[in-house]
Amino acid sequence: MSKKLAGYGGIGIVLLVLTLLICLGIGSVALPVKDIALIVLHRLPWIGDAIHPTWNPSFEQIIIKVRLPRVLLGMLVGAALAVAGSGFQGVLRNPLADPFTLGVSSGSAVGASILIYFGMQYSLIGAWTLPALAFVTGSVTLWGVMALAREGGKIPTNSLILSGVVMQSFLGAIVSFLTAMSKQTVNEILYWTMGSLSLRGWSYTAILLPYFLVGFLFIWSRARSLNLLSLGERQAAHLGVNVEGLKMMVLLVSTLLTAAAVSMAGVIGFVGLVIPHVIRLIAGPDYRYIVPLSAIGGGIFMVWADTLARSVLAPTEIPLGVVTAFVGAPFFGYLLYRNKKQRRGISS
Amino acid sequence: MIEVSGVGKQYGDITALNRLDWAIGEGEWWGIIGPNGSGKSTLMRLLSGVEQLSEGAITIRGVNIADYSRKQLSRMMAVLQQEGIAPVHYPVREVLEMGRYPYLDWLGRDSKDDVDTLIEGIMDKLELHDLAERPLDELSGGQRQRVALGQVMAQEPQILLLDEPTTFLDIHYQQQFMELVAKWRKEAGITVIAVLHDLNLAALYCDKLLVLRDGRAVGSGTPAEMLTAERIGYVYEVDPVVVAHPSNGVPQILLTRQV
């Protein structure tokens, strides 16, 4: 098992580092990969001292102050959403579940935009206020969606997706309403509805990192139980899984990850849907691989999406949520189509 | 080994099981028989601890079933469901290894050193070697049921609960399945409790039968005592003929055409 993980994980990390180096160089000022590598290495402890600056100092400013925080935040947001997606899919045993389609992202965005509307982002518990309230509203939304979708103790795929859409439209309307009502803060709320990583300094990355690490490690530690759950809930219980406790905890932690990501970068759809699915196609159904590989894959995907968003029509930035939706929505449609075909195959 | 005393279960206004008393000894093979809706499956769910009792108590080795943690219970008792395992895309070997879940510590280490030998041994017994790397969703129903049996074997329980395990199997796999369980019981001395629809199979393999009707026990005892034309007629509302099996004398039930 560990050999397979090391193999896929190794490839993943190489791709992640390449992504980092290449995407740091893309922008209004193109930077050579060699300089980027040296600048980043120079900043690392221990080995940093061995490298002497040979690059243009303004390059270093661009990298360290502007592009690196953005790229790292993108990686964390992508990883958090993808891990949350794999958690939702594991618990609901449904490949179409993800933070966006379940409405959890929109729910978190409502909490965030209410705070912004009233200008209270930093009240109560400082910079942690936004993620905390986003978590609360995201959890309430998840609870609402599941209550709406439940039919006699079971949650069928179709009604889950429908309830997600219903919730999403309603909550989206609240956010749009707040956007329309507010005069000065209009641009800031618009971020939440479309997603963006721009103008985010190091402090955002610093807040998101502990959220991500705790959430990621927790869901990864539950991977074996999620594998058993895929055999069926009763079967998992007979094998010693505390099913209700597992479902509750993984749903909560996935919502927490979503809320943290949304409060940093707004609503970015489909990452949590596409990435775990692609990983599943590559590495199989085992959550011991899906969770860590989704984290890496989500990071890579998000950084590339953001690079596209800021460079294709530069200097105009395309909202990040638009880019991921261009990729994700057709993929979602494809999954629905395949799902339908499979069911027809079974019934005929 | 298992004491069921005054156990009842209500779902809303419906009483599925009514004040049942039952004692199961170590190493016995019990069959639970009765018509649809008589409370067999409810009883199984209560015994396996996935549902709460409405009244009464079930104890295993003197300890109330509710006082065991899910993992403790799973180390002692394994359950094989009617529908077996969902057709997931895991290879057979990994599905068998999942049976070790209750023995893993928080780092995923097994409390037994030699798990590979155990799994190999199970694959020998169940002739699963050729299928070891095949994903479960590509196997036939009979093969999947053999894998499900392998998984509960890997669980190394002292009690095995079978919930209509042969329903979806043809007679070849039915016999194979029951023989495998019988062999396992002979070797490991496990206690077996099986819900069976097929009365003839129940008569062939079980030491004792518990007969249920409308959530109440109608009787319990050896197959010869329980499977009388009178009792079967009353419980199932049929008019059967009971004959002795030509080679071993256990009762076998035949139906008679009415029209």
mmCIF file of N, CA and C in Angstrom, chain B residues 139-188:
data_model
loop_
_atom_site.group_PDB
_atom_site.id
_atom_site.type_symbol
_atom_site.label_atom_id
_atom_site.label_comp_id
_atom_site.label_asym_id
_atom_site.label_seq_id
_atom_site.Cartn_x
_atom_site.Cartn_y
_atom_site.Cartn_z
ATOM 1 N N LEU B 139 -17.306 -9.879 -10.226
ATOM 2 C CA LEU B 139 -17.560 -11.268 -9.869
ATOM 3 C C LEU B 139 -19.051 -11.599 -9.927
ATOM 4 N N SER B 140 -19.356 -12.907 -10.006
ATOM 5 C CA SER B 140 -20.755 -13.335 -9.993
ATOM 6 C C SER B 140 -21.279 -13.317 -8.559
ATOM 7 N N GLY B 141 -22.600 -13.447 -8.427
ATOM 8 C CA GLY B 141 -23.217 -13.418 -7.102
ATOM 9 C C GLY B 141 -22.659 -14.486 -6.173
ATOM 10 N N GLY B 142 -22.493 -15.700 -6.697
ATOM 11 C CA GLY B 142 -21.977 -16.794 -5.876
ATOM 12 C C GLY B 142 -20.556 -16.536 -5.424
ATOM 13 N N GLN B 143 -19.745 -15.998 -6.345
ATOM 14 C CA GLN B 143 -18.361 -15.682 -5.984
ATOM 15 C C GLN B 143 -18.307 -14.588 -4.924
ATOM 16 N N ARG B 144 -19.194 -13.573 -5.097
ATOM 17 C CA ARG B 144 -19.215 -12.476 -4.132
ATOM 18 C C ARG B 144 -19.595 -12.968 -2.747
ATOM 19 N N GLN B 145 -20.534 -13.919 -2.693
ATOM 20 C CA GLN B 145 -20.953 -14.443 -1.409
ATOM 21 C C GLN B 145 -19.812 -15.218 -0.752
ATOM 22 N N ARG B 146 -18.989 -15.888 -1.576
ATOM 23 C CA ARG B 146 -17.819 -16.583 -1.022
ATOM 24 C C ARG B 146 -16.829 -15.569 -0.454
ATOM 25 N N VAL B 147 -16.663 -14.437 -1.158
ATOM 26 C CA VAL B 147 -15.768 -13.387 -0.647
ATOM 27 C C VAL B 147 -16.306 -12.838 0.668
ATOM 28 N N ALA B 148 -17.636 -12.645 0.722
ATOM 29 C CA ALA B 148 -18.242 -12.134 1.955
ATOM 30 C C ALA B 148 -17.980 -13.102 3.106
ATOM 31 N N LEU B 149 -18.056 -14.406 2.817
ATOM 32 C CA LEU B 149 -17.761 -15.402 3.852
ATOM 33 C C LEU B 149 -16.296 -15.302 4.261
ATOM 34 N N GLY B 150 -15.428 -15.101 3.271
ATOM 35 C CA GLY B 150 -14.007 -14.945 3.581
ATOM 36 C C GLY B 150 -13.752 -13.748 4.479
ATOM 37 N N GLN B 151 -14.489 -12.673 4.218
ATOM 38 C CA GLN B 151 -14.305 -11.474 5.041
ATOM 39 C C GLN B 151 -14.695 -11.740 6.502
ATOM 40 N N VAL B 152 -15.818 -12.421 6.714
ATOM 41 C CA VAL B 152 -16.196 -12.692 8.105
ATOM 42 C C VAL B 152 -15.236 -13.702 8.736
ATOM 43 N N MET B 153 -14.640 -14.592 7.920
ATOM 44 C CA MET B 153 -13.632 -15.507 8.474
ATOM 45 C C MET B 153 -12.418 -14.724 8.957
ATOM 46 N N ALA B 154 -12.018 -13.703 8.163
ATOM 47 C CA ALA B 154 -10.873 -12.882 8.551
ATOM 48 C C ALA B 154 -11.152 -12.142 9.848
ATOM 49 N N GLN B 155 -12.422 -11.944 10.140
ATOM 50 C CA GLN B 155 -12.815 -11.256 11.360
ATOM 51 C C GLN B 155 -12.593 -12.146 12.599
ATOM 52 N N GLU B 156 -12.380 -13.432 12.386
ATOM 53 C CA GLU B 156 -12.136 -14.405 13.459
ATOM 54 C C GLU B 156 -13.105 -14.268 14.621
ATOM 55 N N PRO B 157 -14.409 -14.362 14.323
ATOM 56 C CA PRO B 157 -15.382 -14.200 15.410
ATOM 57 C C PRO B 157 -15.599 -15.512 16.153
ATOM 58 N N GLN B 158 -16.259 -15.434 17.306
ATOM 59 C CA GLN B 158 -16.711 -16.660 17.988
ATOM 60 C C GLN B 158 -18.178 -16.923 17.685
ATOM 61 N N ILE B 159 -18.854 -15.870 17.206
ATOM 62 C CA ILE B 159 -20.269 -16.012 16.862
ATOM 63 C C ILE B 159 -20.456 -15.561 15.427
ATOM 64 N N LEU B 160 -21.173 -16.349 14.645
ATOM 65 C CA LEU B 160 -21.440 -15.971 13.258
ATOM 66 C C LEU B 160 -22.946 -15.840 13.065
ATOM 67 N N LEU B 161 -23.398 -14.688 12.617
ATOM 68 C CA LEU B 161 -24.805 -14.490 12.295
ATOM 69 C C LEU B 161 -24.965 -14.513 10.779
ATOM 70 N N LEU B 162 -25.886 -15.344 10.304
ATOM 71 C CA LEU B 162 -26.135 -15.426 8.861
ATOM 72 C C LEU B 162 -27.573 -15.010 8.600
ATOM 73 N N ASP B 163 -27.758 -14.003 7.759
ATOM 74 C CA ASP B 163 -29.119 -13.537 7.479
ATOM 75 C C ASP B 163 -29.510 -13.962 6.066
ATOM 76 N N GLU B 164 -30.219 -15.065 5.986
ATOM 77 C CA GLU B 164 -30.641 -15.621 4.695
ATOM 78 C C GLU B 164 -29.517 -15.605 3.664
ATOM 79 N N PRO B 165 -28.411 -16.257 3.974
ATOM 80 C CA PRO B 165 -27.215 -16.118 3.129
ATOM 81 C C PRO B 165 -27.343 -16.820 1.781
ATOM 82 N N THR B 166 -28.302 -17.718 1.625
ATOM 83 C CA THR B 166 -28.337 -18.512 0.398
ATOM 84 C C THR B 166 -29.447 -18.079 -0.553
ATOM 85 N N THR B 167 -30.138 -16.997 -0.200
ATOM 86 C CA THR B 167 -31.315 -16.596 -0.975
ATOM 87 C C THR B 167 -31.034 -16.428 -2.461
ATOM 88 N N PHE B 168 -29.907 -15.775 -2.764
ATOM 89 C CA PHE B 168 -29.650 -15.448 -4.176
ATOM 90 C C PHE B 168 -28.729 -16.463 -4.862
ATOM 91 N N LEU B 169 -28.564 -17.648 -4.246
ATOM 92 C CA LEU B 169 -27.628 -18.625 -4.815
ATOM 93 C C LEU B 169 -28.373 -19.812 -5.415
ATOM 94 N N ASP B 170 -27.799 -20.397 -6.461
ATOM 95 C CA ASP B 170 -28.393 -21.635 -6.978
ATOM 96 C C ASP B 170 -28.001 -22.797 -6.060
ATOM 97 N N ILE B 171 -28.589 -23.982 -6.278
ATOM 98 C CA ILE B 171 -28.401 -25.050 -5.288
ATOM 99 C C ILE B 171 -26.941 -25.482 -5.174
ATOM 100 N N HIS B 172 -26.171 -25.337 -6.267
ATOM 101 C CA HIS B 172 -24.757 -25.679 -6.176
ATOM 102 C C HIS B 172 -24.062 -24.797 -5.143
ATOM 103 N N TYR B 173 -24.251 -23.470 -5.298
ATOM 104 C CA TYR B 173 -23.611 -22.545 -4.365
ATOM 105 C C TYR B 173 -24.236 -22.603 -2.982
ATOM 106 N N GLN B 174 -25.542 -22.928 -2.918
ATOM 107 C CA GLN B 174 -26.187 -23.076 -1.610
ATOM 108 C C GLN B 174 -25.498 -24.167 -0.802
ATOM 109 N N GLN B 175 -25.330 -25.310 -1.458
ATOM 110 C CA GLN B 175 -24.719 -26.424 -0.736
ATOM 111 C C GLN B 175 -23.263 -26.104 -0.395
ATOM 112 N N GLN B 176 -22.546 -25.525 -1.392
ATOM 113 C CA GLN B 176 -21.149 -25.180 -1.155
ATOM 114 C C GLN B 176 -21.027 -24.236 0.040
ATOM 115 N N PHE B 177 -21.921 -23.241 0.059
ATOM 116 C CA PHE B 177 -21.862 -22.255 1.121
ATOM 117 C C PHE B 177 -22.094 -22.901 2.492
ATOM 118 N N MET B 178 -23.148 -23.698 2.589
ATOM 119 C CA MET B 178 -23.473 -24.305 3.874
ATOM 120 C C MET B 178 -22.364 -25.263 4.315
ATOM 121 N N GLU B 179 -21.774 -25.979 3.355
ATOM 122 C CA GLU B 179 -20.684 -26.891 3.701
ATOM 123 C C GLU B 179 -19.475 -26.127 4.247
ATOM 124 N N LEU B 180 -19.188 -24.977 3.632
ATOM 125 C CA LEU B 180 -18.053 -24.171 4.095
ATOM 126 C C LEU B 180 -18.268 -23.695 5.525
ATOM 127 N N VAL B 181 -19.509 -23.267 5.812
ATOM 128 C CA VAL B 181 -19.806 -22.813 7.174
ATOM 129 C C VAL B 181 -19.688 -23.980 8.144
ATOM 130 N N ALA B 182 -20.221 -25.150 7.727
ATOM 131 C CA ALA B 182 -20.179 -26.324 8.603
ATOM 132 C C ALA B 182 -18.730 -26.715 8.915
ATOM 133 N N LYS B 183 -17.875 -26.633 7.890
ATOM 134 C CA LYS B 183 -16.470 -26.997 8.068
ATOM 135 C C LYS B 183 -15.778 -26.005 9.016
ATOM 136 N N TRP B 184 -16.068 -24.750 8.802
ATOM 137 C CA TRP B 184 -15.476 -23.705 9.655
ATOM 138 C C TRP B 184 -15.873 -23.924 11.109
ATOM 139 N N ARG B 185 -17.155 -24.238 11.322
ATOM 140 C CA ARG B 185 -17.647 -24.423 12.675
ATOM 141 C C ARG B 185 -16.962 -25.620 13.327
ATOM 142 N N LYS B 186 -16.785 -26.683 12.525
ATOM 143 C CA LYS B 186 -16.148 -27.882 13.053
ATOM 144 C C LYS B 186 -14.711 -27.580 13.479
ATOM 145 N N GLU B 187 -14.019 -26.760 12.667
ATOM 146 C CA GLU B 187 -12.611 -26.479 12.953
ATOM 147 C C GLU B 187 -12.425 -25.471 14.075
ATOM 148 N N ALA B 188 -13.268 -24.419 14.087
ATOM 149 C CA ALA B 188 -13.025 -23.322 15.020
ATOM 150 C C ALA B 188 -13.998 -23.313 16.198
#
